[in-house]
Amino acid sequence: MSKLRVAVVGAGPAGIYASDILRKEAEGRHEVSIDLFDRLPAPYGLVRYGVAPDHPRIKGVVNALRDVLDNGGIRVFGNVDFGRDITIEDLRERYHAVIFATGAMHDAPLDIPGIEAEGSYGAADFVNWYDGHPDVPREWPLDAEHVAVVGNGNVALDVARVLAKQADDMLPTEIPENVYRGLGDSKVTDVHVFGRRGPLQVKFTPLELRELGEVPDTDMVVYEEDFDRDPAADEESKRNKQLLVISRIFGKWRAADAPTGASRRIHLHFWSRPHEVLADERGRVRALRVERTEPDGSGGVRGTGEMRDYEIGQLYRAVGYFGSPLEQVPYDPERGVIPNDGGRVVDAGGEQLPGMYATGWIKRGPVGLIGHTKSDAKETIEHLLAGEETWWRPSIEDENEILGLLEERRVRFTDLEGWHNLDSHEISLGEPHERERIKVVDRDEMLRISRED
Ligand SMILES: Cc1cc2nc3c(=O)[nH]c(=O)nc-3n(C[C@H](O)[C@H](O)[C@H](O)COP(=O)(O)OP(=O)(O)OC[C@H]3O[C@@H](n4cnc5c(N)ncnc54)[C@H](O)[C@@H]3O)c2cc1C
C-alpha cells in the first residue's frame, strides 16, 4: 500500500473534517499521514473565534471536532503561520498534497462615504475582541449610547445581541476578563440594526431572531411602517417554514407595548440602505444616513430617494466575512477565495495545479454553517484521492524532518498535547467561578501554557 502524506493548513472545522474524512476514505487504499497546521495555538477556527460566547449549543460541534483530533492519526502543529513560518516549497518537498482550509477572519468592505470615520468598525473586529482572539487589541471602547449595526444576517444579530447584553449576562460564558470589563463599562442604550430589504427578506435564522428578544432588560422595537409593504413577499413567506416563524416573532413584537422601561433597546429598521456615515469635526461617527427602499416588484429593492439620518456614535458593518490571500497560492480578489474546481485549486486559466486543494470558507466563500464544511470536505477529499497522478513527489521521506525545520526556524509550535494543556488550563480557570472555562487571550501566555516553557 502506498503512503500518502498530506498537509492541511487551517485547523478550523473545514480542516478538521477534511482530515477526518481523508483518514477514513483512504483506508484500504493508502497508508495516510496527516499534518494539520494552524497559525493559532488553539484549534477550531471560527468555532472558537467567531461563534458568540453565549451560544453554548455549539458545544456538540466542539466535542465532535475534539474527538477527531483525539482519535489519533493527525499531527497538530499550532502557532505555525503558512506564508511566514512555512512555504508552499516546504510543503512540496515533504508532502504529496496540501489542503488549504484557511477560512476567513476579516470583514467584507462596505463602500459608502465616511465608512472610515473613527468609531466605524467591522463586525469581525468586534467579534474577535469578544471572543478573545490573540491578535486584536484587548480594549474595546463601548463609549456611545446609540450604535448602528448594518446587516441582516446571523452575524449582525450576534453583534447586536452582545452589544445589548449586560456584562453579567455574559459572565456564565467563557469570555475573558478584559471582555467582561469592557462590556461592564459599556454606555450603550440603543442598538439600531439596519437592513436594506424587507422584514421577510432577511438572511438571519428564526433561532437567532428569537434569541434577540430574550436579552434581559431589553425591549425589541420594530416599526409598523416597515411591515405589510410587500404583499408578494408576505404571500411567499406563508409557504416558507423559516419565514413563517420569523413573521410570527415579528408579530409578537408588533403587538407588544414597547417601551416597557427596560434599560436597553434593540431597534430593527428595514427598507433602509446605508448611504453615508456622517462624522463630526473630529472625524468621529455622528450619524448614519440611510436611503429608504421599496420593493422593486421582482424580489429586490430600489431606492426611493428619501434619506433619513440616525444619530449614532458607533457603527458596526456586518455585511459578511472575506477570505485573505495566501503566499504563492492563487486568489480570487473578487470573492476572497482560492479559485478551485470542486476543491481542486486552479490557476488563472482554470488549469488544475498539482497537489493543491481547498475546502471550507476559503473554497466556496464565507457562507454557511459549520455543518456545511463537512459535505464540502467530502467533495475535496474525493477529488484528492482520485487525483494520484497529479500529486507532488516529495523528496524528503522522513516524516519527523518537519519538526527539525520548524525548530531551525525558531517557530514556537505547539502540538495536540499542548492544546490539551491549554484546554485544561482554561477549564481550571473557570472552575472556581462555576464557569465552563475562561479563555486565555494573550498569545505568549497561550504558548507558555501549551508548551510548558
Ligand atoms: C461571527 C460568526 C458566528 C458564527 N456562528 C455560527 C454558529 O453559531 N453556528 C454555525 O454553525 N456556524 C456559525 N458560523 C459559521 C462557521 O463559523 C463557519 O461555517 C466555519 O467556521 C467555517 O470553517 P472553516 O474551517 O472554513 O474556516 P475557519 O473557521 O475560519 O478556520 C480557518 C482556520 O485557518 C487558520 N488559518 C488562516 N490562515 C492561516 C495561515 N496562513 N496559516 C495557518 N493557519 C491559518 C485560522 O487560524 C483558522 O483556525 C459563524 C461564523 C461567524 C463569522
PDB file of C-alpha atoms in Angstrom, residues 146 189-194 219-223 265-269:
ATOM      1  CA  HIS A 146     -26.686  54.779  20.264  1.00  0.00           C
ATOM      2  CA  THR A 189     -28.567  52.032  25.496  1.00  0.00           C
ATOM      3  CA  ASP A 190     -29.897  51.655  21.937  1.00  0.00           C
ATOM      4  CA  VAL A 191     -28.743  49.269  19.233  1.00  0.00           C
ATOM      5  CA  HIS A 192     -30.134  50.038  15.755  1.00  0.00           C
ATOM      6  CA  VAL A 193     -29.971  47.211  13.213  1.00  0.00           C
ATOM      7  CA  PHE A 194     -30.367  48.265   9.569  1.00  0.00           C
ATOM      8  CA  ASP A 219     -37.012  45.944  24.584  1.00  0.00           C
ATOM      9  CA  MET A 220     -37.384  44.931  20.969  1.00  0.00           C
ATOM     10  CA  VAL A 221     -38.550  47.843  18.841  1.00  0.00           C
ATOM     11  CA  VAL A 222     -39.972  47.303  15.361  1.00  0.00           C
ATOM     12  CA  TYR A 223     -41.583  49.986  13.226  1.00  0.00           C
ATOM     13  CA  ARG A 265     -33.481  48.692  23.303  1.00  0.00           C
ATOM     14  CA  ILE A 266     -32.783  46.878  20.035  1.00  0.00           C
ATOM     15  CA  HIS A 267     -34.414  48.650  17.084  1.00  0.00           C
ATOM     16  CA  LEU A 268     -34.907  46.794  13.821  1.00  0.00           C
ATOM     17  CA  HIS A 269     -35.042  49.109  10.795  1.00  0.00           C
TER      18      HIS A 269
END
